[in-house]
mmCIF file of C-alpha atoms and ligand atoms in Angstrom:
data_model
loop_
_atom_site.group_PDB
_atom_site.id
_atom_site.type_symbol
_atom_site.label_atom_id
_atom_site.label_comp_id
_atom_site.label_asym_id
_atom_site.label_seq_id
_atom_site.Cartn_x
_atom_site.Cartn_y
_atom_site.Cartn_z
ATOM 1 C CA UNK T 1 0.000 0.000 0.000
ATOM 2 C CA UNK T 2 0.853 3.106 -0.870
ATOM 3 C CA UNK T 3 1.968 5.676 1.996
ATOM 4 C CA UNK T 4 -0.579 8.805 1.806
ATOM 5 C CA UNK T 5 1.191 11.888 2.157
ATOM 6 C CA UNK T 6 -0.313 15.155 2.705
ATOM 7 C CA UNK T 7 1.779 18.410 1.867
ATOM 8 C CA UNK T 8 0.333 21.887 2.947
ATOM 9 C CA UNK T 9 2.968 23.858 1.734
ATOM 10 C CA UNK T 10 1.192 26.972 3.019
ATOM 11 C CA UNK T 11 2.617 30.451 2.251
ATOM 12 C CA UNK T 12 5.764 32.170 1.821
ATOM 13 C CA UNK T 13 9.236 29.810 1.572
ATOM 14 C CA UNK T 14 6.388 26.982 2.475
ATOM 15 C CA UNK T 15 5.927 25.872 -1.440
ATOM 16 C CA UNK T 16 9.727 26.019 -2.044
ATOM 17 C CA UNK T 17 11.075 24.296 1.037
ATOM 18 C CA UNK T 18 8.680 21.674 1.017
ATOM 19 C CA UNK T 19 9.016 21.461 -2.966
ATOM 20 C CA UNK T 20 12.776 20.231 -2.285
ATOM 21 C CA UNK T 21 12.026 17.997 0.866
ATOM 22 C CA UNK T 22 8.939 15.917 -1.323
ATOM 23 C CA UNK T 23 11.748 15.367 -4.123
ATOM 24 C CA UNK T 24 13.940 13.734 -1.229
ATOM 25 C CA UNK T 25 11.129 11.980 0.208
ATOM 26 C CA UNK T 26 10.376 10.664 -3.895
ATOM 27 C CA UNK T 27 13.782 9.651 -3.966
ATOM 28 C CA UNK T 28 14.265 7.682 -0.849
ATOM 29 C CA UNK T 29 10.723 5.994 -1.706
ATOM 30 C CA UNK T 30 11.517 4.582 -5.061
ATOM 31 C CA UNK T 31 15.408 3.826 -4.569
ATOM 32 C CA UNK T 32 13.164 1.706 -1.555
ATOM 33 C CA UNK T 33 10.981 0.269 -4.505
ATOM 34 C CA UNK T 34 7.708 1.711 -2.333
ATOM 35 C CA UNK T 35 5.413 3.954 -3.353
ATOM 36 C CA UNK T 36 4.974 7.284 -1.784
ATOM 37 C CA UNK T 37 1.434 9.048 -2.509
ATOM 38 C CA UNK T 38 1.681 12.530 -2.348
ATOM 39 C CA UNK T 39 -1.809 15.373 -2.450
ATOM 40 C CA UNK T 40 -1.449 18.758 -2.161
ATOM 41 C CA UNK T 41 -4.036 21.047 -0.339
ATOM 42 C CA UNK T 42 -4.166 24.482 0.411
ATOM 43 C CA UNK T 43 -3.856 25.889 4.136
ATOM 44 C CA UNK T 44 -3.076 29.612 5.455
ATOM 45 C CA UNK T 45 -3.204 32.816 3.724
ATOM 46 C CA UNK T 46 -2.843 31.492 0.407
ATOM 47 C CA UNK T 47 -6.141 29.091 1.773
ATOM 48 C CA UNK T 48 -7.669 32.558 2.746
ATOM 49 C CA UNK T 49 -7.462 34.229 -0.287
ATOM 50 C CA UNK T 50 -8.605 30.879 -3.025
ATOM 51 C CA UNK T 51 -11.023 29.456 -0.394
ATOM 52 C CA UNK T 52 -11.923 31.891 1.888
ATOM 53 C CA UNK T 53 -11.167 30.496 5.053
ATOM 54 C CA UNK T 54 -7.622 28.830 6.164
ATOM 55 C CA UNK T 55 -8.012 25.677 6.410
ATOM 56 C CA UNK T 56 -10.533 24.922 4.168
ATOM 57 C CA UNK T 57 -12.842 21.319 4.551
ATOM 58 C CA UNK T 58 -11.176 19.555 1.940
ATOM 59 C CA UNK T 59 -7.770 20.199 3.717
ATOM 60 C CA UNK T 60 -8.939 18.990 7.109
ATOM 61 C CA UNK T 61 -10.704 16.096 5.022
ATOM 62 C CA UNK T 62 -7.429 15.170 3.182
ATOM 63 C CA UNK T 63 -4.895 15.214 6.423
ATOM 64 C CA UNK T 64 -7.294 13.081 8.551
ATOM 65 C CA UNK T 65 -6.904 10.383 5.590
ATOM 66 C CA UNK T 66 -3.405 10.682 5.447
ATOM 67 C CA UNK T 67 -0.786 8.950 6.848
ATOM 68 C CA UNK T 68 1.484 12.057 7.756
ATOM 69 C CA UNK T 69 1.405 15.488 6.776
ATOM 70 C CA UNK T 70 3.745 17.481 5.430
ATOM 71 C CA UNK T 71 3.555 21.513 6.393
ATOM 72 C CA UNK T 72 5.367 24.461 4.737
ATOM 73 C CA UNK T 73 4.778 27.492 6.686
ATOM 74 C CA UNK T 74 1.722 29.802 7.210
ATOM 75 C CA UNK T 75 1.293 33.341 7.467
ATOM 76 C CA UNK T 76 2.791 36.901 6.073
ATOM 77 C CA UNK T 77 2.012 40.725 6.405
ATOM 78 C CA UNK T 78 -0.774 40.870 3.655
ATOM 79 C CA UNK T 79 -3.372 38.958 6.466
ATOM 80 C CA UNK T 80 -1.654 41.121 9.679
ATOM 81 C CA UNK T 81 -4.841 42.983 10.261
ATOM 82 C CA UNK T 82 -6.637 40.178 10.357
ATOM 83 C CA UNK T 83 -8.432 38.731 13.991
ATOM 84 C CA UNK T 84 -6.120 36.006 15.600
ATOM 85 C CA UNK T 85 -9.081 33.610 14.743
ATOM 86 C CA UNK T 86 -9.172 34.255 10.812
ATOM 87 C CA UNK T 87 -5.333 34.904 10.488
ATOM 88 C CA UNK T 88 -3.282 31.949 8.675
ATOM 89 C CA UNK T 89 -1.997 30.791 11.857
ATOM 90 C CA UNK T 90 -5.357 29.697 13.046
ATOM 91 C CA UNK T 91 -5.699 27.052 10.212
ATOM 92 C CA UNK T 92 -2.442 25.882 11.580
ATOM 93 C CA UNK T 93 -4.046 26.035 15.283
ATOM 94 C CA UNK T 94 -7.143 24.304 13.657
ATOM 95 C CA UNK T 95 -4.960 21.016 11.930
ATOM 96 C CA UNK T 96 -3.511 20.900 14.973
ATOM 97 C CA UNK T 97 -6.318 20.609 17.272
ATOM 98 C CA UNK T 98 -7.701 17.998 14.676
ATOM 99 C CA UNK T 99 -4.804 15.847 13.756
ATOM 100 C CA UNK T 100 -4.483 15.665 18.014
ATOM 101 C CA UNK T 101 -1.012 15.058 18.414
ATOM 102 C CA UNK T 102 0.109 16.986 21.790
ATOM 103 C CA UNK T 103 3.630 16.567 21.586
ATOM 104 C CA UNK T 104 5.766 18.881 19.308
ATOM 105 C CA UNK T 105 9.231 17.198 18.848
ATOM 106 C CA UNK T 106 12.095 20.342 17.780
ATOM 107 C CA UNK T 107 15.596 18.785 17.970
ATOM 108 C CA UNK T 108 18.202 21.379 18.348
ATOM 109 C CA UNK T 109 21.657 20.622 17.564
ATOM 110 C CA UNK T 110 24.970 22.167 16.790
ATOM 111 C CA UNK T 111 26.349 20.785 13.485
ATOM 112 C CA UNK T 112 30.043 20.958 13.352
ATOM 113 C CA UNK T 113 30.422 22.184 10.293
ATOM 114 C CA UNK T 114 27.710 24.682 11.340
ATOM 115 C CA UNK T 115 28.953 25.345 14.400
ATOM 116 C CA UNK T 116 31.016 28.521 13.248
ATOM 117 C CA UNK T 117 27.595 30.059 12.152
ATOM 118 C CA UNK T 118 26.619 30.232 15.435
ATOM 119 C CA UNK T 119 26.864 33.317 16.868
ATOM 120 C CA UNK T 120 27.937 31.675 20.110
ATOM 121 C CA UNK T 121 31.387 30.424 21.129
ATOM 122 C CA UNK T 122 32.469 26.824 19.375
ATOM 123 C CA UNK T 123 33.254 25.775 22.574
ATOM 124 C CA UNK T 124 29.410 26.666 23.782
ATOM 125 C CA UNK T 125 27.731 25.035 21.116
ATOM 126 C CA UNK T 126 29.467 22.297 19.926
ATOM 127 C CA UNK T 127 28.050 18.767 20.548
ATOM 128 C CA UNK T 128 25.115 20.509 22.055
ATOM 129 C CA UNK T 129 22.107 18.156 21.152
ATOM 130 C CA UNK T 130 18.361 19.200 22.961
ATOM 131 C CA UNK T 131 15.206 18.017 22.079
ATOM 132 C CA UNK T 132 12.459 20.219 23.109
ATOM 133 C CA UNK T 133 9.023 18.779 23.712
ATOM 134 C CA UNK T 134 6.797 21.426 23.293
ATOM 135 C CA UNK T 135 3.009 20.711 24.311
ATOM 136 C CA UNK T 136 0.987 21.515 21.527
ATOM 137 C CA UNK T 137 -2.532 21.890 22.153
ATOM 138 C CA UNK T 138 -2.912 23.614 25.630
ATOM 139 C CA UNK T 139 -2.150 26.633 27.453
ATOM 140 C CA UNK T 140 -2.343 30.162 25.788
ATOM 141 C CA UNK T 141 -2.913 28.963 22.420
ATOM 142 C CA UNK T 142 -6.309 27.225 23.000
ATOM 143 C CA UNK T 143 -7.024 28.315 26.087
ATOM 144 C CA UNK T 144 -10.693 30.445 27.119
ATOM 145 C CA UNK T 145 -11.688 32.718 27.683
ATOM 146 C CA UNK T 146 -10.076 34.239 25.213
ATOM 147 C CA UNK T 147 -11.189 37.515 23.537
ATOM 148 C CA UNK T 148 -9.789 41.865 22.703
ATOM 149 C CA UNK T 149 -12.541 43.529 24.293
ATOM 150 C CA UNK T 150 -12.398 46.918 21.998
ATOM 151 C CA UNK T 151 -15.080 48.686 23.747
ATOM 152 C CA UNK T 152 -13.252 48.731 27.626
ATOM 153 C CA UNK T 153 -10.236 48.482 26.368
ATOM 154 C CA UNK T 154 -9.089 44.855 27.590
ATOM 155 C CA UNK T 155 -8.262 41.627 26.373
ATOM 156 C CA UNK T 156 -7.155 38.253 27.485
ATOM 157 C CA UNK T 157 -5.949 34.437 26.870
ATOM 158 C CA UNK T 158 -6.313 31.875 29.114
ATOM 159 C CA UNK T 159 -3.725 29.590 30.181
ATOM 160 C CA UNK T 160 -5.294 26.178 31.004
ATOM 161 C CA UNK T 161 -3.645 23.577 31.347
ATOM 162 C CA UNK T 162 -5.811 19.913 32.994
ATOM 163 C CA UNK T 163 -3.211 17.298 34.817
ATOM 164 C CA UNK T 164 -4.068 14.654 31.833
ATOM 165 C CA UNK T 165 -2.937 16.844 29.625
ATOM 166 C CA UNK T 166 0.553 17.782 31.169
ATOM 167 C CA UNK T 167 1.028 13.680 32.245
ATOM 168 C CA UNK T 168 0.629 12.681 28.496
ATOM 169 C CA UNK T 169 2.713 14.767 27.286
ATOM 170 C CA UNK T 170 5.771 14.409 30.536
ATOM 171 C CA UNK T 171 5.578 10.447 29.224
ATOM 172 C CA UNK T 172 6.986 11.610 25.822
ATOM 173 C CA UNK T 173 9.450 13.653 27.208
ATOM 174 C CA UNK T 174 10.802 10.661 30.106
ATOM 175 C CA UNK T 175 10.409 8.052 26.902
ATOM 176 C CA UNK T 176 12.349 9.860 24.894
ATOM 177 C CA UNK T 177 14.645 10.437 27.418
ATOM 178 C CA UNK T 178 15.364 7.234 28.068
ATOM 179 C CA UNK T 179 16.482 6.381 24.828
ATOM 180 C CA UNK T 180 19.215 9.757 24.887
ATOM 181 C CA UNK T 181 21.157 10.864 27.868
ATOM 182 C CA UNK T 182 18.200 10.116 30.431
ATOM 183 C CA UNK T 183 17.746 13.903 31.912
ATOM 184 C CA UNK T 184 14.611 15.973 31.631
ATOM 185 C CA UNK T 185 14.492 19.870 31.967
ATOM 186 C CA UNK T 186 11.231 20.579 32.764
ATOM 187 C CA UNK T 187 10.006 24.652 32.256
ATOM 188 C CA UNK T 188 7.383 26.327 33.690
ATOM 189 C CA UNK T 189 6.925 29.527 36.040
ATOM 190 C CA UNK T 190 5.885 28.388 38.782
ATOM 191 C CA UNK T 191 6.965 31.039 41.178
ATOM 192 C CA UNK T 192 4.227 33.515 39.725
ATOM 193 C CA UNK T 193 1.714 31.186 37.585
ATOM 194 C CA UNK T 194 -0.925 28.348 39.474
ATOM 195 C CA UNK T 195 -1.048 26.832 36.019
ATOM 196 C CA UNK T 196 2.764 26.371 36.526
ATOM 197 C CA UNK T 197 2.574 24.836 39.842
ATOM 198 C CA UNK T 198 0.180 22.583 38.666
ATOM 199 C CA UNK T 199 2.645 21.125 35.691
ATOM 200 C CA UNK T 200 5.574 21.107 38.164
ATOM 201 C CA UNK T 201 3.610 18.869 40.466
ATOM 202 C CA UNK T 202 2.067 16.684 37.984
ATOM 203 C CA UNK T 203 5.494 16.176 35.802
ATOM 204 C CA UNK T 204 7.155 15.293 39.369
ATOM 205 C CA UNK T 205 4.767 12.856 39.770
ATOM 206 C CA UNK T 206 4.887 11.590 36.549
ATOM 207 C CA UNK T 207 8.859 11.247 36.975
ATOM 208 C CA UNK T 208 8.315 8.835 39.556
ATOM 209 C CA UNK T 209 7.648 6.139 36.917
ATOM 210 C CA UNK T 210 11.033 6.730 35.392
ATOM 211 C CA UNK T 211 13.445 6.437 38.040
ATOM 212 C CA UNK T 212 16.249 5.810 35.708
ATOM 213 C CA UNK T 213 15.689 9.359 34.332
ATOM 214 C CA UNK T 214 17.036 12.448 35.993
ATOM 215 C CA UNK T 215 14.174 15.131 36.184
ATOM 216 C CA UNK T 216 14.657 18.870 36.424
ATOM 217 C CA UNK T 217 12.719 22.083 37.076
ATOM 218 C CA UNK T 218 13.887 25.712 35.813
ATOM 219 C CA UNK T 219 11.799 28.871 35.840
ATOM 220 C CA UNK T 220 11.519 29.922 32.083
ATOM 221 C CA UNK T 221 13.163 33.409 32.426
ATOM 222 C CA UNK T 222 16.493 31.678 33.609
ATOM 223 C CA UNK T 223 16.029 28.886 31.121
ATOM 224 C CA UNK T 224 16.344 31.013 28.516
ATOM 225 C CA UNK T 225 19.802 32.447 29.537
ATOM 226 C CA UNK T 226 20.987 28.827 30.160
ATOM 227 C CA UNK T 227 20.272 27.455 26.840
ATOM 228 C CA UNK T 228 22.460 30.140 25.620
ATOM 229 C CA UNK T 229 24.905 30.161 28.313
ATOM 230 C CA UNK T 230 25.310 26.312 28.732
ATOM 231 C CA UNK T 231 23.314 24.283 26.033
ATOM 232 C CA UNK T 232 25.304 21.381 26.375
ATOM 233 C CA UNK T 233 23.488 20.729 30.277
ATOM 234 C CA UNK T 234 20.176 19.925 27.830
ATOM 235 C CA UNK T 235 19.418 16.515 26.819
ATOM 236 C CA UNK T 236 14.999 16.489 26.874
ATOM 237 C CA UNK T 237 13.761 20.312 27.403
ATOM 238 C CA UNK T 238 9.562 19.717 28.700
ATOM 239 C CA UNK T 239 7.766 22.811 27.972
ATOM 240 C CA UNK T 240 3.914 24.312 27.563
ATOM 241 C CA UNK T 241 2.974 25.283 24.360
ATOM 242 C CA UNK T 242 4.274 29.262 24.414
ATOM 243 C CA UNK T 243 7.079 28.750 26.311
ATOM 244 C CA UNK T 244 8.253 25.896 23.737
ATOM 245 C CA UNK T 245 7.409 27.928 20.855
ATOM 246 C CA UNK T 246 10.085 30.935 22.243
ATOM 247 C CA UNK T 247 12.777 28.821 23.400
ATOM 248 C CA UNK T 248 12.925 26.434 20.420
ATOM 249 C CA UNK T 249 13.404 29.393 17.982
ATOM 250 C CA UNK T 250 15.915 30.845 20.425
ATOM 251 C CA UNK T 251 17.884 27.706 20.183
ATOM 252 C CA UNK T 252 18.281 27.454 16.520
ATOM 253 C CA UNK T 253 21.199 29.771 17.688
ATOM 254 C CA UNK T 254 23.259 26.937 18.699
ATOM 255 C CA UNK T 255 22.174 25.437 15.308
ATOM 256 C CA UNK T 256 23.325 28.374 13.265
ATOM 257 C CA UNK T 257 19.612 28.963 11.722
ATOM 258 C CA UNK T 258 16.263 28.853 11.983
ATOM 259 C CA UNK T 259 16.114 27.197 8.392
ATOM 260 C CA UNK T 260 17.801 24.073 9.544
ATOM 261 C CA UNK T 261 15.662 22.709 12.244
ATOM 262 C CA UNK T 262 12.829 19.802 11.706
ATOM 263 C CA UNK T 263 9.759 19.284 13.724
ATOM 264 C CA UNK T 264 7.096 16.327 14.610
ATOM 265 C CA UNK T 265 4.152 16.374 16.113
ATOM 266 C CA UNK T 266 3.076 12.984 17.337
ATOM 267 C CA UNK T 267 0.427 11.506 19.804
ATOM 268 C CA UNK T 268 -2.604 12.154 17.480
ATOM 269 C CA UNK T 269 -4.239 10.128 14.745
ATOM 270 C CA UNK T 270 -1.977 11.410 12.251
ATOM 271 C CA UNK T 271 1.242 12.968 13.028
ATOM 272 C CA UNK T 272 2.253 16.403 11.567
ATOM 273 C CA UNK T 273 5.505 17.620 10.418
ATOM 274 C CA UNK T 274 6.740 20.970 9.935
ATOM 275 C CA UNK T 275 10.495 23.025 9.512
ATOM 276 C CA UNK T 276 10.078 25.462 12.937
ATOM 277 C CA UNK T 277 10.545 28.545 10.776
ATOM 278 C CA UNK T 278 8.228 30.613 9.471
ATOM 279 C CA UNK T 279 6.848 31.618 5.906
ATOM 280 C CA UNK T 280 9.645 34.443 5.347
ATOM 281 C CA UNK T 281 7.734 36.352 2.937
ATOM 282 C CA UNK T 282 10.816 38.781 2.354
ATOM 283 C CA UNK T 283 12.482 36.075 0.987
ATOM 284 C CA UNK T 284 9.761 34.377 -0.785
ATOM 285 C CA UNK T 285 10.266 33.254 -4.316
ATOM 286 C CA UNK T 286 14.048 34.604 -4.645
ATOM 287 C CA UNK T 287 15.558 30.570 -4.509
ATOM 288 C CA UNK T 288 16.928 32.239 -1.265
ATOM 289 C CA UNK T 289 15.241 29.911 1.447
ATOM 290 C CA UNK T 290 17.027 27.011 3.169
ATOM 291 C CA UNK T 291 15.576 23.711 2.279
ATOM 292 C CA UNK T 292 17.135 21.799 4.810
ATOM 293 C CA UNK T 293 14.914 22.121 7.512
ATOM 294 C CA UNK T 294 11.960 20.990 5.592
ATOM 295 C CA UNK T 295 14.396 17.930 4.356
ATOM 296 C CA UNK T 296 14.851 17.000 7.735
ATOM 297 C CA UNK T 297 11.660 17.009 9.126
ATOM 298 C CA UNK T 298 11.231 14.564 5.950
ATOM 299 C CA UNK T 299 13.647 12.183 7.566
ATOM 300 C CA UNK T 300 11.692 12.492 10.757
ATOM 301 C CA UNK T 301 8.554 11.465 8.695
ATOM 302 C CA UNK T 302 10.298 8.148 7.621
ATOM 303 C CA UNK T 303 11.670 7.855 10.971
ATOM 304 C CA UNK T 304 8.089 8.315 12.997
ATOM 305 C CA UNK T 305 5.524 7.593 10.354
ATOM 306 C CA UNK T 306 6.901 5.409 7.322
ATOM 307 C CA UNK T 307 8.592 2.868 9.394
ATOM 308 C CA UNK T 308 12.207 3.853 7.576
ATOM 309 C CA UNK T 309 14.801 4.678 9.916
ATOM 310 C CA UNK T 310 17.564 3.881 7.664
ATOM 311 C CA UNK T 311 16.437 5.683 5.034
ATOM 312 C CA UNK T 312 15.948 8.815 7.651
ATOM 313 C CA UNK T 313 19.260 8.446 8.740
ATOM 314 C CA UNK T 314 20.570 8.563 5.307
ATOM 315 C CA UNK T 315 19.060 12.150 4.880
ATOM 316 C CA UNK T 316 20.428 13.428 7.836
ATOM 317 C CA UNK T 317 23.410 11.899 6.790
ATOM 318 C CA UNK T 318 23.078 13.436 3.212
ATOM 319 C CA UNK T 319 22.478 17.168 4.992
ATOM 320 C CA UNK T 320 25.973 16.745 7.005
ATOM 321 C CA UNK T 321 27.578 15.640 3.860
ATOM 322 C CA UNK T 322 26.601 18.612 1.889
ATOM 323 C CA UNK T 323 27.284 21.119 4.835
ATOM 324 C CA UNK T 324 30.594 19.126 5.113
ATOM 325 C CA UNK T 325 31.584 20.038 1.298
ATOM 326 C CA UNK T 326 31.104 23.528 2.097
ATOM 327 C CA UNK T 327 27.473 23.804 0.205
ATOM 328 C CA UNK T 328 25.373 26.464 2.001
ATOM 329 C CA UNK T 329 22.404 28.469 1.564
ATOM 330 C CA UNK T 330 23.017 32.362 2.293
ATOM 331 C CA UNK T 331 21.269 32.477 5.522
ATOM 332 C CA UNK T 332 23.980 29.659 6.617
ATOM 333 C CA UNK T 333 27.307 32.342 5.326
ATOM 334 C CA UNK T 334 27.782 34.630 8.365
ATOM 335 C CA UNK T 335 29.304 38.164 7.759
ATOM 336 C CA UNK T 336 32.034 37.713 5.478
ATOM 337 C CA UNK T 337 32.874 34.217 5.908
ATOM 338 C CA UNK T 338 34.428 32.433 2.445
ATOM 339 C CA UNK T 339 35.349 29.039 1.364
ATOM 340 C CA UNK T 340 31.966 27.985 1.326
ATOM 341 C CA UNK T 341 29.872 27.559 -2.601
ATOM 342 C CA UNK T 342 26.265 29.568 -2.296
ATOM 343 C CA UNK T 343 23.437 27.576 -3.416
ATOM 344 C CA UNK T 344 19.763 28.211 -4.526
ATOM 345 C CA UNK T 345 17.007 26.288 -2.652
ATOM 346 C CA UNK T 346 16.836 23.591 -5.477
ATOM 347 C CA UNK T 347 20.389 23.505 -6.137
ATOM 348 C CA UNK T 348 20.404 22.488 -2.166
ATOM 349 C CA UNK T 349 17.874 19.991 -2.636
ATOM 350 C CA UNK T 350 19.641 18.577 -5.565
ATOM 351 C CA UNK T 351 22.653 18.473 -4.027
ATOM 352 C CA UNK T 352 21.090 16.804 -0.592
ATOM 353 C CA UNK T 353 19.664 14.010 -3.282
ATOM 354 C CA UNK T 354 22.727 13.475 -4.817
ATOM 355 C CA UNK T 355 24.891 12.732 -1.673
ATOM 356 C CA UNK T 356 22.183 10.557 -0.362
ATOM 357 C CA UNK T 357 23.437 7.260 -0.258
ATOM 358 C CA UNK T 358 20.577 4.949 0.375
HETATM 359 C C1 LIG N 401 5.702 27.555 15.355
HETATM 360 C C2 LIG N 401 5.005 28.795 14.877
HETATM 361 C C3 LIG N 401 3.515 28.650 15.145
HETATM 362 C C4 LIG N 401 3.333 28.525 16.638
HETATM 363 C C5 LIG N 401 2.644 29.773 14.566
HETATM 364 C C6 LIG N 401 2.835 29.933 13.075
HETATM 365 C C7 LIG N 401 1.183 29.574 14.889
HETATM 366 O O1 LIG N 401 5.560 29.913 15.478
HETATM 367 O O2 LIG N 401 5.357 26.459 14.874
HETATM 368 O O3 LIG N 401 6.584 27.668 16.206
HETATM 369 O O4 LIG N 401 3.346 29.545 17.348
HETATM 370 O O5 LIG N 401 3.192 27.403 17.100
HETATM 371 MG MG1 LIG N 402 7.316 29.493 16.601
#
């Protein structure tokens, strides 16, 4: 049977990125003689403007039938006056909350031949190798009361969080933990917010089933200077859904950009995939965008999904080739660095598909 991908390549970089990742994904699937399905549907602003709403039926329709799905990015100034619950982002929020899965999977980690592209010290960043789990469908995001008040003058969000949901969501963390270095950071704010207090408690509890894993608590605002300060410490990172959705895009610092790092959502009925950076309108279109990202968070689709771990380790292997021969895309050349050859976002992907060696 064939597996049923869905691609919402969204707005922005989103059709180019994910362009370069499918043609990997084709690649790996017929060098495995299997045969890889792939639909396209529309979702975000470009989904506003055709259909009128972002995330239009036939979207929702096609990524509950899938076997994984495949997202570009969503979102750019041309829909910034529009309400938080008609913006692009909110079909996002919407695929989400139907696809189910709770836990957001962002690996961050230095790349030695990336490493000087941090703007951190080498001896910071390298071997540095986190994996946030980011809740996905609680706290400030999804949340009510939620509403901008215009006549008084007010608004507010609601951060609600239930102890089911924080426990499902700590037993992906401690798993996944046990299969790295066996350490959990856990983040909250728990000297200020009840909500936090609450996940501190239940993900203590929680730890008590994995005694062979070391847990940890740290207050978000000081988390944030240790990731930068010491991201080696780091092995599993537990956060709520906004404080996951800062700190993983401030540690793509220790990665060297925000266009190399993958993501997975998993826990639902079908699991969702999608580079952490945004749509990058200003860049849109110009071949400009890094590809590699969205070709990763392919290999984590064969590695979660597809059943294909060796062909998701021969992507990533691929990647660290190519980055290894000094190919780059501009936003990995910092200041005047040289030595390295400047690619396009296909020329990327075709040179990721040539060095895979499957
Ligand atoms: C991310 C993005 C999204 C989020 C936006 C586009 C809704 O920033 O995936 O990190 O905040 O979750
Ligand atoms: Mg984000």
């Amino acid at each position: 049977m064939a597996f049923r991908l869905l691609v919402t390549a969204g707005d922005g970089i989103g059709p180019e990125v994910t362009r370069e990742a499918v043609a990997v994904l084709q690649a790996v699937f017929s060098h495995a003689d299997k045969s890889l399905e792939v639909t396209e549907r529309r979702i975000g602003g470009v989904a506003i403007d055709t259909d009128g709403t972002p995330l239009p039926q036939e979207t929702l329709d096609a990524a509950l039938a899938s076997d994984a799905v495949l997202l570009g990015a969503v979102g750019g100034s041309k829909w910034n006056a529009l309400p938080p619950d008609t913006r692009p982002e909110a079909g996002l929020l919407q695929l989400r909350a139907a696809l189910g899965g709770f836990a957001n999977l962002r690996p961050a980690f230095s790349i030695a031949e990336l490493a000087a592209n941090s703007p951190l010290k080498l001896e910071i960043v390298s071997g540095a190798d986190i994996l946030f789990v980011r809740e996905l469908l609680g706290g400030l995001y999804f949340g009510a009361p939620r509403e901008w008040n215009r006549q008084t003058g007010e608004a507010w969000n609601t951060m609600r969080y239930t102890r089911e949901e924080i426990a499902r969501v700590a037993r992906i963390a401690f798993d996944l933990a046990q299969k790295r270095r066996k350490k959990v950071t856990s983040v909250d704010k728990a000297n200020v917010l009840e909500v936090s207090q609450l996940w501190r408690a239940t993900v203590t509890e929680v730890a008590k089933e994995y005694p062979d894993v070391t847990l940890e608590h740290q207050l978000v605002d000081s988390m944030a200077m240790l990731i930068m300060t010491a991201p080696r410490s780091y092995d599993v990172v537990l956060t709520e859904n906004l404080f996951g959705d800062i700190l993983s895009d401030e540690s793509a610092v220790i990665t060297g950009s925000l266009g190399m790092l993958p993501s997975a959502t998993i826990g639902g009925k079908v699991n969702l995939y999608e580079p952490i950076h945004g749509s990058a309108p200003d860049i849109a279109g110009k071949g400009l965008a890094n590809p590699l990202g969205a070709i990763l968070t392919g290999a984590l689709v064969l590695r979660l999904s597809a059943n294909m771990e060796a062909e998701a380790a021969a992507i990533q292997a691929a990647v660290r080739k190519v980055l290894e021969m000094g190919f780059r895309t501009p936003d990995l050349v910092r200041g005047d660095a040289t030595g390295f050859t400047v690619l396009t976002t296909t020329e990327m992907g075709a040179k990721v598909r040539a060095m895979l060696h499957l």
